[in-house]
PDB file of C-alpha atoms in Angstrom:
ATOM      1  CA  LYS A 789       9.332  -5.250 -26.232  1.00 66.00           C
ATOM      2  CA  LYS A 790      10.157  -4.222 -22.767  1.00 78.00           C
ATOM      3  CA  GLY A 791       7.650  -2.056 -21.035  1.00 82.00           C
ATOM      4  CA  LYS A 792       8.283   1.413 -19.505  1.00 84.00           C
ATOM      5  CA  TYR A 793       8.077   0.026 -16.141  1.00 88.00           C
ATOM      6  CA  SER A 794       9.339  -3.430 -14.656  1.00 90.00           C
ATOM      7  CA  GLY A 795       6.441  -3.587 -11.876  1.00 91.00           C
ATOM      8  CA  ALA A 796       4.473  -1.500  -9.860  1.00 93.00           C
ATOM      9  CA  LEU A 797       6.969  -0.467  -7.442  1.00 95.00           C
ATOM     10  CA  ASP A 798       9.009   0.754 -10.286  1.00 93.00           C
ATOM     11  CA  CYS A 799       6.176   2.846 -11.825  1.00 92.00           C
ATOM     12  CA  VAL A 800       5.309   4.383  -8.396  1.00 94.00           C
ATOM     13  CA  ARG A 801       9.195   5.444  -7.892  1.00 95.00           C
ATOM     14  CA  LYS A 802       9.391   6.616 -11.539  1.00 92.00           C
ATOM     15  CA  VAL A 803       6.082   8.669 -11.402  1.00 90.00           C
ATOM     16  CA  VAL A 804       7.223  10.255  -8.238  1.00 93.00           C
ATOM     17  CA  HIS A 805      10.529  10.965  -9.423  1.00 94.00           C
ATOM     18  CA  GLN A 806       9.249  12.614 -12.768  1.00 90.00           C
ATOM     19  CA  GLU A 807       5.799  14.209 -11.234  1.00 88.00           C
ATOM     20  CA  GLY A 808       6.072  14.226  -7.490  1.00 91.00           C
ATOM     21  CA  PHE A 809       3.593  12.592  -5.411  1.00 92.00           C
ATOM     22  CA  ARG A 810       0.682  14.627  -6.996  1.00 87.00           C
ATOM     23  CA  GLY A 811       1.297  12.602 -10.293  1.00 87.00           C
ATOM     24  CA  LEU A 812       0.117   9.351  -8.532  1.00 90.00           C
ATOM     25  CA  TYR A 813      -3.294  10.934  -8.356  1.00 88.00           C
ATOM     26  CA  ARG A 814      -3.447  12.085 -11.977  1.00 82.00           C
ATOM     27  CA  GLY A 815      -7.046  11.925 -13.183  1.00 82.00           C
ATOM     28  CA  PHE A 816      -8.529  11.299  -9.545  1.00 89.00           C
ATOM     29  CA  GLY A 817     -10.966  14.219  -9.827  1.00 87.00           C
ATOM     30  CA  ILE A 818     -12.475  12.644 -13.368  1.00 88.00           C
ATOM     31  CA  THR A 819     -12.551   9.324 -11.453  1.00 88.00           C
ATOM     32  CA  LEU A 820     -14.772  10.701  -8.880  1.00 92.00           C
ATOM     33  CA  LEU A 821     -16.978  12.458 -11.677  1.00 88.00           C
ATOM     34  CA  ARG A 822     -17.179   9.263 -13.368  1.00 90.00           C
ATOM     35  CA  ASP A 823     -17.756   6.755 -10.524  1.00 92.00           C
ATOM     36  CA  VAL A 824     -20.099   8.631  -8.158  1.00 93.00           C
ATOM     37  CA  PRO A 825     -22.890   9.543 -10.352  1.00 92.00           C
ATOM     38  CA  SER A 826     -22.693   6.241 -12.171  1.00 94.00           C
ATOM     39  CA  GLY A 827     -22.575   4.177  -8.818  1.00 94.00           C
ATOM     40  CA  GLY A 828     -25.618   5.901  -7.536  1.00 95.00           C
ATOM     41  CA  ALA A 829     -27.469   5.004 -11.035  1.00 95.00           C
ATOM     42  CA  TYR A 830     -26.187   1.499 -10.662  1.00 97.00           C
ATOM     43  CA  PHE A 831     -27.855   0.536  -7.579  1.00 96.00           C
ATOM     44  CA  TYR A 832     -31.010   2.873  -8.134  1.00 97.00           C
ATOM     45  CA  VAL A 833     -31.666   0.860 -11.463  1.00 97.00           C
ATOM     46  CA  TYR A 834     -30.978  -2.495  -9.794  1.00 97.00           C
ATOM     47  CA  TYR A 835     -32.854  -2.291  -6.893  1.00 95.00           C
ATOM     48  CA  GLY A 836     -35.723  -0.421  -8.735  1.00 95.00           C
ATOM     49  CA  LEU A 837     -36.182  -2.955 -11.291  1.00 95.00           C
ATOM     50  CA  LEU A 838     -36.033  -5.900  -8.710  1.00 92.00           C
ATOM     51  CA  ARG A 839     -38.738  -4.290  -6.687  1.00 91.00           C
ATOM     52  CA  SER A 840     -40.804  -3.463  -9.832  1.00 92.00           C
ATOM     53  CA  LEU A 841     -40.448  -6.804 -11.277  1.00 89.00           C
ATOM     54  CA  ASP A 842     -41.143  -8.856  -8.067  1.00 78.00           C
ATOM     55  CA  GLY A 843     -43.904  -6.793  -6.778  1.00 68.00           C
ATOM     56  CA  ASP A 844     -44.906  -8.606  -3.315  1.00 58.00           C
ATOM     57  CA  ASN A 845     -43.443 -12.003  -4.518  1.00 59.00           C
ATOM     58  CA  ALA A 846     -40.152 -12.159  -3.326  1.00 52.00           C
ATOM     59  CA  GLU A 847     -39.956 -15.909  -3.644  1.00 56.00           C
ATOM     60  CA  SER A 848     -40.809 -15.901  -7.425  1.00 54.00           C
ATOM     61  CA  HIS A 849     -39.805 -19.104  -9.716  1.00 58.00           C
ATOM     62  CA  CYS A 850     -38.082 -16.478 -12.246  1.00 75.00           C
ATOM     63  CA  LYS A 851     -36.113 -14.790  -9.532  1.00 89.00           C
ATOM     64  CA  VAL A 852     -32.579 -15.822 -11.168  1.00 91.00           C
ATOM     65  CA  LEU A 853     -33.975 -14.133 -14.431  1.00 92.00           C
ATOM     66  CA  LYS A 854     -35.156 -11.279 -12.837  1.00 94.00           C
ATOM     67  CA  ILE A 855     -31.705 -10.689 -11.038  1.00 94.00           C
ATOM     68  CA  LEU A 856     -30.149 -11.386 -14.478  1.00 96.00           C
ATOM     69  CA  PHE A 857     -32.154  -8.441 -16.299  1.00 97.00           C
ATOM     70  CA  ALA A 858     -31.881  -6.125 -13.303  1.00 97.00           C
ATOM     71  CA  GLY A 859     -28.124  -6.595 -13.027  1.00 97.00           C
ATOM     72  CA  GLY A 860     -27.422  -6.181 -16.770  1.00 98.00           C
ATOM     73  CA  CYS A 861     -29.532  -3.070 -17.135  1.00 98.00           C
ATOM     74  CA  ALA A 862     -27.684  -1.682 -14.149  1.00 98.00           C
ATOM     75  CA  GLY A 863     -24.396  -2.391 -15.668  1.00 97.00           C
ATOM     76  CA  MET A 864     -25.615  -0.713 -18.748  1.00 98.00           C
ATOM     77  CA  SER A 865     -26.968   2.245 -17.061  1.00 97.00           C
ATOM     78  CA  ASP A 866     -23.401   2.799 -15.172  1.00 97.00           C
ATOM     79  CA  TRP A 867     -21.620   2.871 -18.415  1.00 96.00           C
ATOM     80  CA  LEU A 868     -24.224   4.766 -20.225  1.00 95.00           C
ATOM     81  CA  LEU A 869     -23.534   7.676 -17.948  1.00 94.00           C
ATOM     82  CA  SER A 870     -19.834   7.168 -17.328  1.00 95.00           C
ATOM     83  CA  ILE A 871     -18.309   6.494 -20.800  1.00 96.00           C
ATOM     84  CA  PRO A 872     -17.510  10.173 -21.579  1.00 95.00           C
ATOM     85  CA  GLN A 873     -15.897  10.645 -18.144  1.00 94.00           C
ATOM     86  CA  ASP A 874     -13.876   7.365 -18.530  1.00 94.00           C
ATOM     87  CA  THR A 875     -12.627   8.407 -21.826  1.00 94.00           C
ATOM     88  CA  LEU A 876     -11.535  11.869 -20.381  1.00 94.00           C
ATOM     89  CA  LYS A 877      -9.888   9.956 -17.330  1.00 93.00           C
ATOM     90  CA  SER A 878      -7.977   7.709 -19.819  1.00 93.00           C
ATOM     91  CA  ARG A 879      -6.597  10.457 -21.893  1.00 93.00           C
ATOM     92  CA  ILE A 880      -5.766  12.451 -18.693  1.00 91.00           C
ATOM     93  CA  GLN A 881      -4.024   9.688 -17.116  1.00 89.00           C
ATOM     94  CA  THR A 882      -2.136   8.186 -20.254  1.00 89.00           C
ATOM     95  CA  ALA A 883      -0.871  11.999 -21.387  1.00 90.00           C
ATOM     96  CA  PRO A 884       2.602  13.027 -21.136  1.00 89.00           C
ATOM     97  CA  PRO A 885       3.368  15.011 -17.847  1.00 84.00           C
ATOM     98  CA  GLY A 886       2.209  18.687 -18.465  1.00 87.00           C
ATOM     99  CA  MET A 887       0.098  17.937 -21.339  1.00 92.00           C
ATOM    100  CA  TYR A 888      -3.136  18.981 -19.437  1.00 92.00           C
ATOM    101  CA  PRO A 889      -1.936  20.843 -16.365  1.00 90.00           C
ATOM    102  CA  ARG A 890      -5.505  21.968 -15.414  1.00 90.00           C
ATOM    103  CA  GLY A 891      -6.827  18.539 -15.972  1.00 89.00           C
ATOM    104  CA  ILE A 892     -10.356  18.203 -17.325  1.00 91.00           C
ATOM    105  CA  ARG A 893     -10.468  21.855 -18.408  1.00 94.00           C
ATOM    106  CA  ASP A 894      -7.727  21.266 -20.413  1.00 95.00           C
ATOM    107  CA  ALA A 895      -8.534  17.652 -21.725  1.00 94.00           C
ATOM    108  CA  LEU A 896     -12.126  18.070 -22.737  1.00 95.00           C
ATOM    109  CA  PRO A 897     -11.635  21.233 -24.994  1.00 96.00           C
ATOM    110  CA  HIS A 898      -8.559  19.566 -26.420  1.00 96.00           C
ATOM    111  CA  LEU A 899     -10.465  16.196 -27.135  1.00 95.00           C
ATOM    112  CA  LEU A 900     -13.404  18.061 -28.784  1.00 96.00           C
ATOM    113  CA  LYS A 901     -11.527  20.228 -30.909  1.00 96.00           C
ATOM    114  CA  HIS A 902      -9.649  17.215 -32.222  1.00 96.00           C
ATOM    115  CA  ASP A 903     -11.789  14.300 -31.957  1.00 95.00           C
ATOM    116  CA  GLY A 904     -15.160  15.863 -31.939  1.00 95.00           C
ATOM    117  CA  TRP A 905     -17.842  15.076 -29.220  1.00 95.00           C
ATOM    118  CA  ARG A 906     -18.441  11.490 -30.497  1.00 95.00           C
ATOM    119  CA  SER A 907     -15.015  10.438 -29.514  1.00 94.00           C
ATOM    120  CA  LEU A 908     -16.529  10.525 -26.158  1.00 95.00           C
ATOM    121  CA  PHE A 909     -18.550   7.785 -26.647  1.00 96.00           C
ATOM    122  CA  ARG A 910     -16.060   5.521 -28.864  1.00 93.00           C
ATOM    123  CA  GLY A 911     -16.633   1.889 -28.108  1.00 94.00           C
ATOM    124  CA  LEU A 912     -19.971   2.278 -26.215  1.00 96.00           C
ATOM    125  CA  VAL A 913     -21.742  -0.794 -27.917  1.00 97.00           C
ATOM    126  CA  PRO A 914     -18.983  -3.459 -26.973  1.00 97.00           C
ATOM    127  CA  CYS A 915     -18.799  -1.711 -23.640  1.00 97.00           C
ATOM    128  CA  LEU A 916     -22.757  -1.892 -23.004  1.00 98.00           C
ATOM    129  CA  ILE A 917     -22.776  -5.655 -24.295  1.00 98.00           C
ATOM    130  CA  ARG A 918     -19.740  -6.262 -21.775  1.00 98.00           C
ATOM    131  CA  ALA A 919     -21.452  -4.449 -19.078  1.00 98.00           C
ATOM    132  CA  TYR A 920     -24.912  -6.218 -19.294  1.00 98.00           C
ATOM    133  CA  ILE A 921     -23.195  -9.900 -19.249  1.00 98.00           C
ATOM    134  CA  ALA A 922     -20.586  -8.940 -16.712  1.00 98.00           C
ATOM    135  CA  ASN A 923     -23.045  -6.996 -14.174  1.00 98.00           C
ATOM    136  CA  ALA A 924     -25.966  -9.606 -14.660  1.00 98.00           C
ATOM    137  CA  PHE A 925     -23.884 -12.617 -13.514  1.00 98.00           C
ATOM    138  CA  CYS A 926     -21.941 -10.365 -10.910  1.00 97.00           C
ATOM    139  CA  LEU A 927     -25.242  -9.528  -9.155  1.00 97.00           C
ATOM    140  CA  LEU A 928     -26.580 -12.927  -9.438  1.00 96.00           C
ATOM    141  CA  GLY A 929     -23.601 -14.162  -7.743  1.00 96.00           C
ATOM    142  CA  TYR A 930     -23.674 -11.714  -5.015  1.00 95.00           C
ATOM    143  CA  GLU A 931     -27.386 -12.642  -4.562  1.00 93.00           C
ATOM    144  CA  LEU A 932     -26.914 -16.369  -4.536  1.00 93.00           C
ATOM    145  CA  THR A 933     -24.088 -15.946  -1.988  1.00 94.00           C
ATOM    146  CA  MET A 934     -26.254 -13.669   0.057  1.00 92.00           C
ATOM    147  CA  HIS A 935     -29.040 -16.270   0.046  1.00 89.00           C
ATOM    148  CA  THR A 936     -26.714 -19.077   1.004  1.00 91.00           C
ATOM    149  CA  LEU A 937     -25.363 -16.907   3.830  1.00 91.00           C
ATOM    150  CA  ARG A 938     -28.586 -16.027   5.189  1.00 88.00           C
ATOM    151  CA  ASP A 939     -29.742 -19.752   4.974  1.00 86.00           C
ATOM    152  CA  PHE A 940     -26.387 -20.859   6.805  1.00 85.00           C
ATOM    153  CA  GLN A 941     -27.096 -18.132   9.595  1.00 82.00           C
ATOM    154  CA  SER A 942     -30.432 -19.063   9.869  1.00 81.00           C
ATOM    155  CA  ASN A 943     -29.306 -22.944  10.395  1.00 78.00           C
ATOM    156  CA  THR A 944     -26.606 -22.177  12.905  1.00 70.00           C
ATOM    157  CA  GLN A 945     -28.235 -19.936  15.287  1.00 66.00           C
ATOM    158  CA  GLY A 946     -27.221 -20.590  18.738  1.00 54.00           C
ATOM    159  CA  LYS A 947     -24.704 -23.216  17.524  1.00 59.00           C
ATOM    160  CA  ALA A 948     -20.946 -22.779  17.799  1.00 50.00           C
ATOM    161  CA  LEU A 949     -19.308 -22.602  14.545  1.00 44.00           C
ATOM    162  CA  LEU A 950     -16.333 -24.929  15.725  1.00 39.00           C
TER     163      LEU A 950
END
């Protein structure tokens, strides 16, 4: 089965032709309403949990487990806040052109009327499980990389790299 688009440039060309340049940004507003609050919660939960779990002991022998726990909880908090907006964003972006001319103001009442408020949270449990695992290991990778770079920097102070 052949898809609607043969590639990224074909997609851009067809969307611009059918909807104008504005069509490339369909769902941008709801994306901001999803990402800004959930991103804030993500880092607030992550650093807040790390701080409360570590106390004054920054070099704890359980640091990896604390990072995994805090990272997983941060990912879950992100998606708990953002799954309704993500559902709306997906509906707006995949709808036929003109179905939701006022964006969120048309999509939300339509979704609530036809599918009910629970549809905003469809797929929440698998999403939270995935978010916990993915973010736990993503932030562990980040912290290990930063630790390695800090060690490298302290060992190469004043030395030429080449």
